[in-house]
PDB file of C-alpha atoms and ligand atoms in Angstrom:
ATOM      1  CA  PRO A   1      25.373-275.673 128.101  1.00 40.00           C
ATOM      2  CA  THR A   2      28.714-273.982 128.628  1.00 44.00           C
ATOM      3  CA  ALA A   3      29.815-271.231 130.971  1.00 44.00           C
ATOM      4  CA  MET A   4      30.345-268.879 128.107  1.00 46.00           C
ATOM      5  CA  HIS A   5      26.983-267.152 128.339  1.00 47.00           C
ATOM      6  CA  ASP A   6      27.569-266.566 132.030  1.00 46.00           C
ATOM      7  CA  ILE A   7      30.886-264.891 131.507  1.00 52.00           C
ATOM      8  CA  ASN A   8      30.363-261.386 130.411  1.00 52.00           C
ATOM      9  CA  LEU A   9      32.550-258.519 129.382  1.00 52.00           C
ATOM     10  CA  GLN A  10      29.793-255.995 129.878  1.00 62.00           C
ATOM     11  CA  PRO A  11      28.538-256.063 133.429  1.00 64.00           C
ATOM     12  CA  PRO A  12      25.816-253.711 134.496  1.00 76.00           C
ATOM     13  CA  ILE A  13      27.276-250.210 134.790  1.00 90.00           C
ATOM     14  CA  VAL A  14      27.552-249.782 138.557  1.00 95.00           C
ATOM     15  CA  HIS A  15      29.401-246.862 140.082  1.00 96.00           C
ATOM     16  CA  TRP A  16      30.623-246.448 143.662  1.00 96.00           C
ATOM     17  CA  GLN A  17      27.755-244.091 144.300  1.00 96.00           C
ATOM     18  CA  ASP A  18      25.260-246.847 143.456  1.00 97.00           C
ATOM     19  CA  VAL A  19      26.567-248.867 146.414  1.00 97.00           C
ATOM     20  CA  GLY A  20      25.066-247.496 149.593  1.00 97.00           C
ATOM     21  CA  GLY A  21      27.412-247.586 152.588  1.00 96.00           C
ATOM     22  CA  GLN A  22      30.175-250.237 152.624  1.00 96.00           C
ATOM     23  CA  ASP A  23      32.839-247.496 152.792  1.00 96.00           C
ATOM     24  CA  SER A  24      35.558-249.841 154.056  1.00 95.00           C
ATOM     25  CA  VAL A  25      34.863-252.373 151.281  1.00 97.00           C
ATOM     26  CA  LYS A  26      35.023-249.604 148.658  1.00 97.00           C
ATOM     27  CA  LYS A  27      38.307-248.473 150.139  1.00 97.00           C
ATOM     28  CA  VAL A  28      39.919-251.913 150.012  1.00 97.00           C
ATOM     29  CA  LEU A  29      38.745-252.467 146.424  1.00 97.00           C
ATOM     30  CA  SER A  30      39.896-249.019 145.294  1.00 96.00           C
ATOM     31  CA  ARG A  31      43.271-249.597 146.848  1.00 94.00           C
ATOM     32  CA  MET A  32      43.580-252.917 145.014  1.00 94.00           C
ATOM     33  CA  ILE A  33      42.886-251.158 141.741  1.00 94.00           C
ATOM     34  CA  LYS A  34      45.343-248.418 142.552  1.00 92.00           C
ATOM     35  CA  TYR A  35      48.143-250.928 143.130  1.00 90.00           C
ATOM     36  CA  ALA A  36      47.231-252.897 140.007  1.00 89.00           C
ATOM     37  CA  LYS A  37      47.505-249.719 137.969  1.00 89.00           C
ATOM     38  CA  GLU A  38      50.790-248.643 139.524  1.00 85.00           C
ATOM     39  CA  THR A  39      53.128-250.747 137.403  1.00 78.00           C
ATOM     40  CA  ASP A  40      56.036-248.292 137.587  1.00 84.00           C
ATOM     41  CA  PRO A  41      58.819-250.180 139.438  1.00 82.00           C
ATOM     42  CA  SER A  42      60.354-246.907 140.628  1.00 89.00           C
ATOM     43  CA  VAL A  43      57.291-246.198 142.817  1.00 87.00           C
ATOM     44  CA  PRO A  44      58.426-247.081 146.393  1.00 88.00           C
ATOM     45  CA  ARG A  45      56.534-250.054 147.796  1.00 85.00           C
ATOM     46  CA  VAL A  46      57.129-252.284 150.774  1.00 87.00           C
ATOM     47  CA  ILE A  47      54.287-254.708 150.101  1.00 84.00           C
ATOM     48  CA  THR A  48      53.413-257.262 147.458  1.00 82.00           C
ATOM     49  CA  PRO A  49      49.954-256.295 146.275  1.00 85.00           C
ATOM     50  CA  SER A  50      47.292-258.994 146.430  1.00 87.00           C
ATOM     51  CA  LYS A  51      46.032-260.467 143.218  1.00 89.00           C
ATOM     52  CA  GLY A  52      43.148-262.306 144.930  1.00 93.00           C
ATOM     53  CA  LEU A  53      40.529-261.013 147.340  1.00 95.00           C
ATOM     54  CA  LEU A  54      37.653-262.813 149.009  1.00 95.00           C
ATOM     55  CA  LEU A  55      34.459-260.996 149.914  1.00 97.00           C
ATOM     56  CA  TYR A  56      32.307-262.800 152.427  1.00 96.00           C
ATOM     57  CA  GLY A  57      29.068-262.045 154.199  1.00 96.00           C
ATOM     58  CA  PRO A  58      25.320-262.627 154.180  1.00 95.00           C
ATOM     59  CA  PRO A  59      23.379-262.680 150.895  1.00 95.00           C
ATOM     60  CA  GLY A  60      22.173-259.510 149.269  1.00 96.00           C
ATOM     61  CA  CYS A  61      24.653-257.257 151.032  1.00 96.00           C
ATOM     62  CA  SER A  62      26.511-256.016 147.953  1.00 96.00           C
ATOM     63  CA  LYS A  63      29.359-258.391 147.301  1.00 97.00           C
ATOM     64  CA  THR A  64      28.480-258.684 143.601  1.00 95.00           C
ATOM     65  CA  LEU A  65      27.533-255.036 143.334  1.00 96.00           C
ATOM     66  CA  SER A  66      30.862-253.928 144.805  1.00 97.00           C
ATOM     67  CA  ALA A  67      32.795-256.110 142.370  1.00 96.00           C
ATOM     68  CA  GLN A  68      30.800-254.626 139.473  1.00 95.00           C
ATOM     69  CA  ALA A  69      31.464-251.089 140.729  1.00 96.00           C
ATOM     70  CA  MET A  70      35.156-251.926 141.044  1.00 96.00           C
ATOM     71  CA  ALA A  71      35.189-252.933 137.336  1.00 94.00           C
ATOM     72  CA  THR A  72      33.282-249.864 136.206  1.00 94.00           C
ATOM     73  CA  GLU A  73      35.371-247.422 138.198  1.00 95.00           C
ATOM     74  CA  SER A  74      38.675-248.919 137.132  1.00 94.00           C
ATOM     75  CA  SER A  75      37.507-249.514 133.576  1.00 92.00           C
ATOM     76  CA  PHE A  76      39.112-252.944 133.861  1.00 94.00           C
ATOM     77  CA  ASN A  77      37.428-255.690 131.855  1.00 93.00           C
ATOM     78  CA  PHE A  78      35.075-257.812 133.951  1.00 94.00           C
ATOM     79  CA  PHE A  79      34.616-261.566 133.732  1.00 93.00           C
ATOM     80  CA  ALA A  80      32.029-263.087 136.029  1.00 92.00           C
ATOM     81  CA  VAL A  81      31.245-266.713 136.678  1.00 90.00           C
ATOM     82  CA  LYS A  82      29.195-268.595 139.263  1.00 89.00           C
ATOM     83  CA  GLY A  83      30.692-271.566 141.047  1.00 86.00           C
ATOM     84  CA  ALA A  84      27.511-273.650 140.742  1.00 84.00           C
ATOM     85  CA  GLU A  85      27.458-273.208 137.010  1.00 84.00           C
ATOM     86  CA  LEU A  86      30.956-274.622 136.682  1.00 82.00           C
ATOM     87  CA  LEU A  87      30.009-277.516 138.894  1.00 79.00           C
ATOM     88  CA  ASN A  88      27.104-278.429 136.642  1.00 78.00           C
ATOM     89  CA  MET A  89      29.319-279.027 133.673  1.00 79.00           C
ATOM     90  CA  TYR A  90      30.593-282.325 132.386  1.00 79.00           C
ATOM     91  CA  VAL A  91      33.823-283.807 133.740  1.00 76.00           C
ATOM     92  CA  GLY A  92      36.767-281.982 132.310  1.00 82.00           C
ATOM     93  CA  GLU A  93      34.638-279.240 130.842  1.00 86.00           C
ATOM     94  CA  SER A  94      34.648-277.120 133.958  1.00 85.00           C
ATOM     95  CA  GLU A  95      38.477-277.161 134.304  1.00 87.00           C
ATOM     96  CA  ARG A  96      38.696-276.176 130.649  1.00 89.00           C
ATOM     97  CA  ALA A  97      36.265-273.371 131.347  1.00 89.00           C
ATOM     98  CA  VAL A  98      38.361-272.093 134.253  1.00 89.00           C
ATOM     99  CA  ARG A  99      41.552-272.186 132.196  1.00 91.00           C
ATOM    100  CA  ASN A 100      39.787-270.507 129.344  1.00 91.00           C
ATOM    101  CA  LEU A 101      38.459-267.835 131.686  1.00 91.00           C
ATOM    102  CA  PHE A 102      42.001-267.014 132.893  1.00 92.00           C
ATOM    103  CA  ASN A 103      43.351-267.003 129.353  1.00 91.00           C
ATOM    104  CA  ARG A 104      40.659-264.578 128.209  1.00 92.00           C
ATOM    105  CA  ALA A 105      41.192-262.361 131.265  1.00 93.00           C
ATOM    106  CA  ARG A 106      44.934-262.259 130.634  1.00 91.00           C
ATOM    107  CA  ALA A 107      44.393-261.430 126.955  1.00 91.00           C
ATOM    108  CA  ALA A 108      41.967-258.650 127.912  1.00 92.00           C
ATOM    109  CA  SER A 109      44.050-257.303 130.807  1.00 90.00           C
ATOM    110  CA  PRO A 110      43.799-255.221 132.835  1.00 92.00           C
ATOM    111  CA  SER A 111      40.863-257.258 133.977  1.00 94.00           C
ATOM    112  CA  ILE A 112      38.929-258.608 136.932  1.00 95.00           C
ATOM    113  CA  ILE A 113      37.670-262.190 137.271  1.00 95.00           C
ATOM    114  CA  PHE A 114      34.732-262.453 139.623  1.00 95.00           C
ATOM    115  CA  PHE A 115      33.920-265.890 141.060  1.00 93.00           C
ATOM    116  CA  ASP A 116      30.536-265.795 142.733  1.00 93.00           C
ATOM    117  CA  GLU A 117      29.559-268.615 145.115  1.00 90.00           C
ATOM    118  CA  ILE A 118      33.182-269.812 145.246  1.00 90.00           C
ATOM    119  CA  ASP A 119      32.330-272.101 148.201  1.00 85.00           C
ATOM    120  CA  SER A 120      30.379-274.369 145.862  1.00 83.00           C
ATOM    121  CA  ILE A 121      33.649-275.311 144.110  1.00 78.00           C
ATOM    122  CA  GLY A 122      36.049-274.367 146.892  1.00 62.00           C
ATOM    123  CA  GLY A 123      34.748-276.540 149.704  1.00 60.00           C
ATOM    124  CA  GLN A 124      37.045-278.727 151.810  1.00 49.00           C
ATOM    125  CA  ARG A 125      38.554-281.490 149.831  1.00 51.00           C
ATOM    126  CA  GLY A 126      37.976-285.134 150.725  1.00 46.00           C
ATOM    127  CA  PRO A 127      37.316-286.899 154.017  1.00 46.00           C
ATOM    128  CA  GLY A 128      39.484-285.719 156.899  1.00 41.00           C
ATOM    129  CA  GLY A 129      39.528-282.277 155.423  1.00 41.00           C
ATOM    130  CA  GLY A 130      37.817-281.024 158.546  1.00 40.00           C
ATOM    131  CA  GLY A 131      34.549-280.435 156.831  1.00 40.00           C
ATOM    132  CA  SER A 132      30.955-281.600 157.180  1.00 41.00           C
ATOM    133  CA  SER A 133      29.555-284.743 155.628  1.00 39.00           C
ATOM    134  CA  SER A 134      28.792-282.894 152.399  1.00 44.00           C
ATOM    135  CA  ALA A 135      32.393-281.713 152.366  1.00 41.00           C
ATOM    136  CA  ALA A 136      33.558-285.319 152.735  1.00 39.00           C
ATOM    137  CA  SER A 137      31.610-286.229 149.661  1.00 45.00           C
ATOM    138  CA  LYS A 138      32.947-283.334 147.629  1.00 54.00           C
ATOM    139  CA  SER A 139      32.999-284.523 144.034  1.00 63.00           C
ATOM    140  CA  SER A 140      36.247-285.166 142.262  1.00 68.00           C
ATOM    141  CA  GLY A 141      35.083-282.626 139.716  1.00 67.00           C
ATOM    142  CA  ALA A 142      35.249-279.936 142.395  1.00 71.00           C
ATOM    143  CA  VAL A 143      38.706-281.108 143.509  1.00 75.00           C
ATOM    144  CA  ASN A 144      39.985-280.827 139.983  1.00 76.00           C
ATOM    145  CA  MET A 145      38.465-277.424 139.642  1.00 80.00           C
ATOM    146  CA  ILE A 146      40.169-276.139 142.826  1.00 83.00           C
ATOM    147  CA  THR A 147      43.471-277.527 141.586  1.00 85.00           C
ATOM    148  CA  THR A 148      42.961-275.794 138.234  1.00 87.00           C
ATOM    149  CA  LEU A 149      42.087-272.562 140.003  1.00 86.00           C
ATOM    150  CA  LEU A 150      45.169-272.772 142.243  1.00 87.00           C
ATOM    151  CA  THR A 151      47.404-273.492 139.283  1.00 87.00           C
ATOM    152  CA  GLU A 152      46.030-270.497 137.405  1.00 88.00           C
ATOM    153  CA  MET A 153      46.386-268.179 140.406  1.00 86.00           C
ATOM    154  CA  ASP A 154      49.904-269.308 141.177  1.00 85.00           C
ATOM    155  CA  GLY A 155      50.870-268.860 137.592  1.00 78.00           C
ATOM    156  CA  PHE A 156      50.878-265.094 137.405  1.00 72.00           C
ATOM    157  CA  GLU A 157      52.290-262.140 139.235  1.00 67.00           C
ATOM    158  CA  ALA A 158      50.225-259.665 141.161  1.00 59.00           C
ATOM    159  CA  LEU A 159      51.026-256.944 138.687  1.00 59.00           C
ATOM    160  CA  SER A 160      50.131-258.861 135.574  1.00 76.00           C
ATOM    161  CA  GLY A 161      46.872-256.928 135.257  1.00 87.00           C
ATOM    162  CA  VAL A 162      44.504-259.691 136.339  1.00 92.00           C
ATOM    163  CA  LEU A 163      42.726-259.384 139.672  1.00 94.00           C
ATOM    164  CA  VAL A 164      40.620-262.222 141.035  1.00 95.00           C
ATOM    165  CA  ILE A 165      37.701-261.457 143.330  1.00 96.00           C
ATOM    166  CA  ALA A 166      35.663-264.229 144.886  1.00 95.00           C
ATOM    167  CA  ALA A 167      32.484-264.066 146.916  1.00 96.00           C
ATOM    168  CA  THR A 168      30.928-266.484 149.412  1.00 94.00           C
ATOM    169  CA  ASN A 169      28.232-266.621 152.040  1.00 93.00           C
ATOM    170  CA  ARG A 170      30.045-269.514 153.716  1.00 90.00           C
ATOM    171  CA  PRO A 171      33.710-268.689 154.283  1.00 87.00           C
ATOM    172  CA  GLU A 172      34.039-271.554 156.756  1.00 86.00           C
ATOM    173  CA  SER A 173      33.483-274.070 154.000  1.00 82.00           C
ATOM    174  CA  MET A 174      36.236-272.617 151.762  1.00 81.00           C
ATOM    175  CA  ASP A 175      39.163-274.865 150.900  1.00 82.00           C
ATOM    176  CA  GLU A 176      42.023-273.531 153.008  1.00 85.00           C
ATOM    177  CA  ALA A 177      44.469-273.847 150.138  1.00 86.00           C
ATOM    178  CA  LEU A 178      42.563-271.053 148.441  1.00 87.00           C
ATOM    179  CA  LEU A 179      43.349-268.666 151.308  1.00 87.00           C
ATOM    180  CA  ARG A 180      47.163-269.073 151.304  1.00 86.00           C
ATOM    181  CA  PRO A 181      49.504-266.218 150.412  1.00 85.00           C
ATOM    182  CA  GLY A 182      49.482-265.377 146.718  1.00 84.00           C
ATOM    183  CA  ARG A 183      45.920-266.619 146.355  1.00 89.00           C
ATOM    184  CA  PHE A 184      42.879-265.128 148.061  1.00 91.00           C
ATOM    185  CA  ASP A 185      45.085-263.625 150.691  1.00 87.00           C
ATOM    186  CA  GLU A 186      42.941-260.573 151.381  1.00 92.00           C
ATOM    187  CA  VAL A 187      39.645-261.374 153.058  1.00 94.00           C
ATOM    188  CA  VAL A 188      36.980-258.733 153.495  1.00 96.00           C
ATOM    189  CA  TYR A 189      33.725-258.953 155.401  1.00 96.00           C
ATOM    190  CA  VAL A 190      30.739-257.362 153.665  1.00 97.00           C
ATOM    191  CA  GLY A 191      28.176-257.091 156.413  1.00 96.00           C
ATOM    192  CA  PRO A 192      24.523-256.020 156.714  1.00 96.00           C
ATOM    193  CA  PRO A 193      24.043-252.282 156.269  1.00 97.00           C
ATOM    194  CA  ASP A 194      23.957-249.976 159.305  1.00 97.00           C
ATOM    195  CA  GLN A 195      21.597-247.050 159.681  1.00 98.00           C
ATOM    196  CA  ALA A 196      23.608-244.691 157.475  1.00 97.00           C
ATOM    197  CA  ALA A 197      24.077-247.379 154.849  1.00 98.00           C
ATOM    198  CA  ARG A 198      20.347-248.229 154.835  1.00 98.00           C
ATOM    199  CA  GLU A 199      19.518-244.555 154.282  1.00 98.00           C
ATOM    200  CA  ALA A 200      22.031-244.458 151.426  1.00 98.00           C
ATOM    201  CA  ILE A 201      20.524-247.659 149.898  1.00 98.00           C
ATOM    202  CA  PHE A 202      16.992-246.203 150.047  1.00 98.00           C
ATOM    203  CA  ARG A 203      18.343-243.091 148.329  1.00 98.00           C
ATOM    204  CA  VAL A 204      20.015-245.149 145.621  1.00 98.00           C
ATOM    205  CA  HIS A 205      16.861-247.091 144.843  1.00 98.00           C
ATOM    206  CA  LEU A 206      14.544-244.056 145.033  1.00 98.00           C
ATOM    207  CA  ARG A 207      16.873-241.832 143.027  1.00 97.00           C
ATOM    208  CA  GLY A 208      15.002-239.808 140.418  1.00 97.00           C
ATOM    209  CA  GLN A 209      11.610-241.052 141.693  1.00 98.00           C
ATOM    210  CA  PRO A 210       8.847-238.608 142.625  1.00 98.00           C
ATOM    211  CA  LEU A 211       8.538-238.533 146.422  1.00 98.00           C
ATOM    212  CA  ALA A 212       5.740-236.889 148.444  1.00 97.00           C
ATOM    213  CA  ALA A 213       6.922-234.387 151.096  1.00 97.00           C
ATOM    214  CA  ASP A 214       6.121-236.859 153.898  1.00 97.00           C
ATOM    215  CA  VAL A 215       8.669-239.482 152.812  1.00 98.00           C
ATOM    216  CA  ASP A 216      11.110-239.765 155.663  1.00 98.00           C
ATOM    217  CA  ILE A 217      14.106-241.809 154.670  1.00 98.00           C
ATOM    218  CA  PRO A 218      15.911-241.868 158.023  1.00 98.00           C
ATOM    219  CA  ASN A 219      12.742-243.148 159.599  1.00 98.00           C
ATOM    220  CA  LEU A 220      12.350-245.884 156.952  1.00 98.00           C
ATOM    221  CA  ALA A 221      16.006-246.862 157.340  1.00 98.00           C
ATOM    222  CA  ALA A 222      15.600-247.210 161.120  1.00 97.00           C
ATOM    223  CA  ARG A 223      12.605-249.464 160.652  1.00 96.00           C
ATOM    224  CA  ALA A 224      14.440-251.494 158.032  1.00 97.00           C
ATOM    225  CA  GLU A 225      17.046-252.617 160.557  1.00 96.00           C
ATOM    226  CA  GLY A 226      18.013-256.214 159.803  1.00 95.00           C
ATOM    227  CA  HIS A 227      17.197-255.925 156.126  1.00 96.00           C
ATOM    228  CA  SER A 228      19.852-256.440 153.473  1.00 97.00           C
ATOM    229  CA  GLY A 229      20.468-254.084 150.545  1.00 97.00           C
ATOM    230  CA  ALA A 230      18.688-256.527 148.276  1.00 97.00           C
ATOM    231  CA  GLU A 231      15.624-256.454 150.532  1.00 97.00           C
ATOM    232  CA  ILE A 232      15.621-252.642 150.627  1.00 98.00           C
ATOM    233  CA  LYS A 233      15.680-252.657 146.854  1.00 98.00           C
ATOM    234  CA  ASN A 234      12.683-255.030 146.882  1.00 97.00           C
ATOM    235  CA  ILE A 235      10.828-252.681 149.243  1.00 98.00           C
ATOM    236  CA  CYS A 236      11.398-249.803 146.837  1.00 98.00           C
ATOM    237  CA  ASN A 237      10.291-251.903 143.872  1.00 98.00           C
ATOM    238  CA  LYS A 238       7.143-253.078 145.569  1.00 97.00           C
ATOM    239  CA  ALA A 239       6.241-249.557 146.602  1.00 98.00           C
ATOM    240  CA  ALA A 240       6.858-248.433 143.021  1.00 98.00           C
ATOM    241  CA  HIS A 241       4.310-251.008 141.767  1.00 97.00           C
ATOM    242  CA  ALA A 242       1.732-249.796 144.276  1.00 97.00           C
ATOM    243  CA  VAL A 243       2.309-246.180 143.207  1.00 97.00           C
ATOM    244  CA  GLN A 244       1.994-247.037 139.541  1.00 98.00           C
ATOM    245  CA  GLU A 245      -1.127-249.159 139.984  1.00 97.00           C
ATOM    246  CA  ARG A 246      -2.858-246.449 142.019  1.00 96.00           C
ATOM    247  CA  TYR A 247      -2.045-243.925 139.329  1.00 97.00           C
ATOM    248  CA  ASP A 248      -3.142-246.187 136.471  1.00 96.00           C
ATOM    249  CA  ASP A 249      -6.397-247.169 138.187  1.00 96.00           C
ATOM    250  CA  ASP A 250      -7.368-243.576 138.907  1.00 94.00           C
ATOM    251  CA  GLU A 251     -10.051-242.236 136.608  1.00 94.00           C
ATOM    252  CA  THR A 252     -10.493-238.894 138.352  1.00 93.00           C
ATOM    253  CA  GLY A 253      -7.120-237.462 137.363  1.00 91.00           C
ATOM    254  CA  ILE A 254      -6.521-236.375 140.957  1.00 94.00           C
ATOM    255  CA  VAL A 255      -4.008-239.062 141.984  1.00 94.00           C
ATOM    256  CA  LYS A 256      -0.382-238.020 141.601  1.00 95.00           C
ATOM    257  CA  LEU A 257       2.278-240.397 140.375  1.00 97.00           C
ATOM    258  CA  GLU A 258       4.360-240.185 143.545  1.00 97.00           C
ATOM    259  CA  PHE A 259       5.544-242.292 146.464  1.00 98.00           C
ATOM    260  CA  THR A 260       3.989-241.516 149.827  1.00 97.00           C
ATOM    261  CA  MET A 261       5.433-242.572 153.168  1.00 98.00           C
ATOM    262  CA  GLU A 262       2.540-244.987 153.449  1.00 97.00           C
ATOM    263  CA  ASP A 263       3.481-246.751 150.195  1.00 97.00           C
ATOM    264  CA  LEU A 264       6.999-247.340 151.489  1.00 98.00           C
ATOM    265  CA  GLU A 265       5.818-248.344 154.989  1.00 97.00           C
ATOM    266  CA  ALA A 266       3.369-250.859 153.543  1.00 97.00           C
ATOM    267  CA  ALA A 267       6.066-252.416 151.361  1.00 97.00           C
ATOM    268  CA  LEU A 268       8.451-252.520 154.330  1.00 97.00           C
ATOM    269  CA  LEU A 269       5.931-254.322 156.494  1.00 95.00           C
ATOM    270  CA  ARG A 270       5.404-256.912 153.803  1.00 92.00           C
ATOM    271  CA  GLU A 271       9.162-257.629 153.252  1.00 88.00           C
ATOM    272  CA  PRO A 272      10.369-260.587 155.280  1.00 83.00           C
ATOM    273  CA  ILE A 273      13.785-260.373 156.911  1.00 77.00           C
ATOM    274  CA  ARG A 274      15.903-263.180 155.517  1.00 73.00           C
ATOM    275  CA  ILE A 275      19.444-262.440 156.631  1.00 64.00           C
TER     276      ILE A 275
HETATM  277  P1  ATP B   2      24.666-263.039 147.149  1.00 62.51           P
HETATM  278  O1  ATP B   2      25.499-263.611 148.211  1.00 62.51           O
HETATM  279  O2  ATP B   2      23.193-263.404 147.279  1.00 62.51           O
HETATM  280  O3  ATP B   2      25.233-263.174 145.784  1.00 62.51           O
HETATM  281  P2  ATP B   2      25.514-260.271 147.160  1.00 62.51           P
HETATM  282  O4  ATP B   2      26.108-259.818 148.474  1.00 62.51           O
HETATM  283  O5  ATP B   2      26.418-260.543 146.049  1.00 62.51           O
HETATM  284  O6  ATP B   2      24.564-261.474 147.518  1.00 62.51           O
HETATM  285  P3  ATP B   2      24.342-258.290 145.515  1.00 62.51           P
HETATM  286  O7  ATP B   2      24.124-259.149 144.328  1.00 62.51           O
HETATM  287  O8  ATP B   2      25.486-257.360 145.478  1.00 62.51           O
HETATM  288  O9  ATP B   2      24.433-259.195 146.778  1.00 62.51           O
HETATM  289  O10 ATP B   2      23.030-257.490 145.893  1.00 62.51           O
HETATM  290  C1  ATP B   2      21.808-257.765 145.257  1.00 62.51           C
HETATM  291  C2  ATP B   2      21.102-256.510 144.852  1.00 62.51           C
HETATM  292  O11 ATP B   2      20.726-255.777 146.023  1.00 62.51           O
HETATM  293  C3  ATP B   2      22.015-255.555 144.112  1.00 62.51           C
HETATM  294  O12 ATP B   2      21.955-255.741 142.726  1.00 62.51           O
HETATM  295  C4  ATP B   2      21.450-254.204 144.488  1.00 62.51           C
HETATM  296  O13 ATP B   2      20.391-253.862 143.656  1.00 62.51           O
HETATM  297  C5  ATP B   2      20.914-254.426 145.878  1.00 62.51           C
HETATM  298  N1  ATP B   2      21.907-253.965 146.890  1.00 62.51           N
HETATM  299  C6  ATP B   2      22.590-254.739 147.769  1.00 62.51           C
HETATM  300  N2  ATP B   2      23.400-253.991 148.499  1.00 62.51           N
HETATM  301  C7  ATP B   2      23.243-252.715 148.126  1.00 62.51           C
HETATM  302  C8  ATP B   2      23.839-251.452 148.486  1.00 62.51           C
HETATM  303  N3  ATP B   2      24.785-251.388 149.460  1.00 62.51           N
HETATM  304  N4  ATP B   2      23.456-250.332 147.821  1.00 62.51           N
HETATM  305  C9  ATP B   2      22.539-250.389 146.833  1.00 62.51           C
HETATM  306  N5  ATP B   2      21.939-251.514 146.478  1.00 62.51           N
HETATM  307  C10 ATP B   2      22.279-252.687 147.097  1.00 62.51           C
END
């Protein structure tokens, strides 16, 4: 297998409004796009815009979703690849895949390259690198891949129309070389949703759905404290299944196809907190 089927030019169409909360993340990503689009040298600027940005935080809290929204909203081309998939390739093949990815992104610029699970290739290199025992045994394949990635990132200017976004749940196991200036020099925490964000996430995943008058989203959001966006989505999906089944099983014609507060509460109680 190659990485090619995992690299796609057509990500799901995600808009900023599909990402509940995360206002500061949206702001940083929008600013990055704004700078990338501002190629006029006569525009006054005292900074060198970043070409690489690292999103870190617990799983299911919208790192991937935000990167997809960034691509949609900017109409930049989007290339996504998962670290683990590169690592599973044969020796040499993964470096070629990384180089190929950058070549394609440059050819299709303006574009965004999204490296999910970057820690799986970007872990500390070699013994004495300050890492754990697994870091000490980092395969030479991973080392070559980091080198390839660094070479590619060092090889173009911030304004060349290619932005590189990486995501990780484990920033502490990132190779430090990746975080130096000119590489992933902007680091943004994408944390669990607060009350307002949880309300917004429920609204995103219940958008267009028939809701009974008793559905109280602020109340659900308060009780969903500790849940990630991905878990809130699960809650909405599970409730939807219950609603549909009740409707389909009804032979009296009385049951309405709509979510009640009870459907959502039941789904919420059954959803384990994982983050
Ligand atoms: P991982 O580290 O596991 O890759 P992630 O932070 O990249 O996690 P996403 O893939 O962005 O998580 O989130 C998974 C799914 O959860 C999204 O596709 C989306 O449906 C839902 N979700 C997460 N956060 C939000 C949010 N803020 N608003 C709406 N939906 C969300």
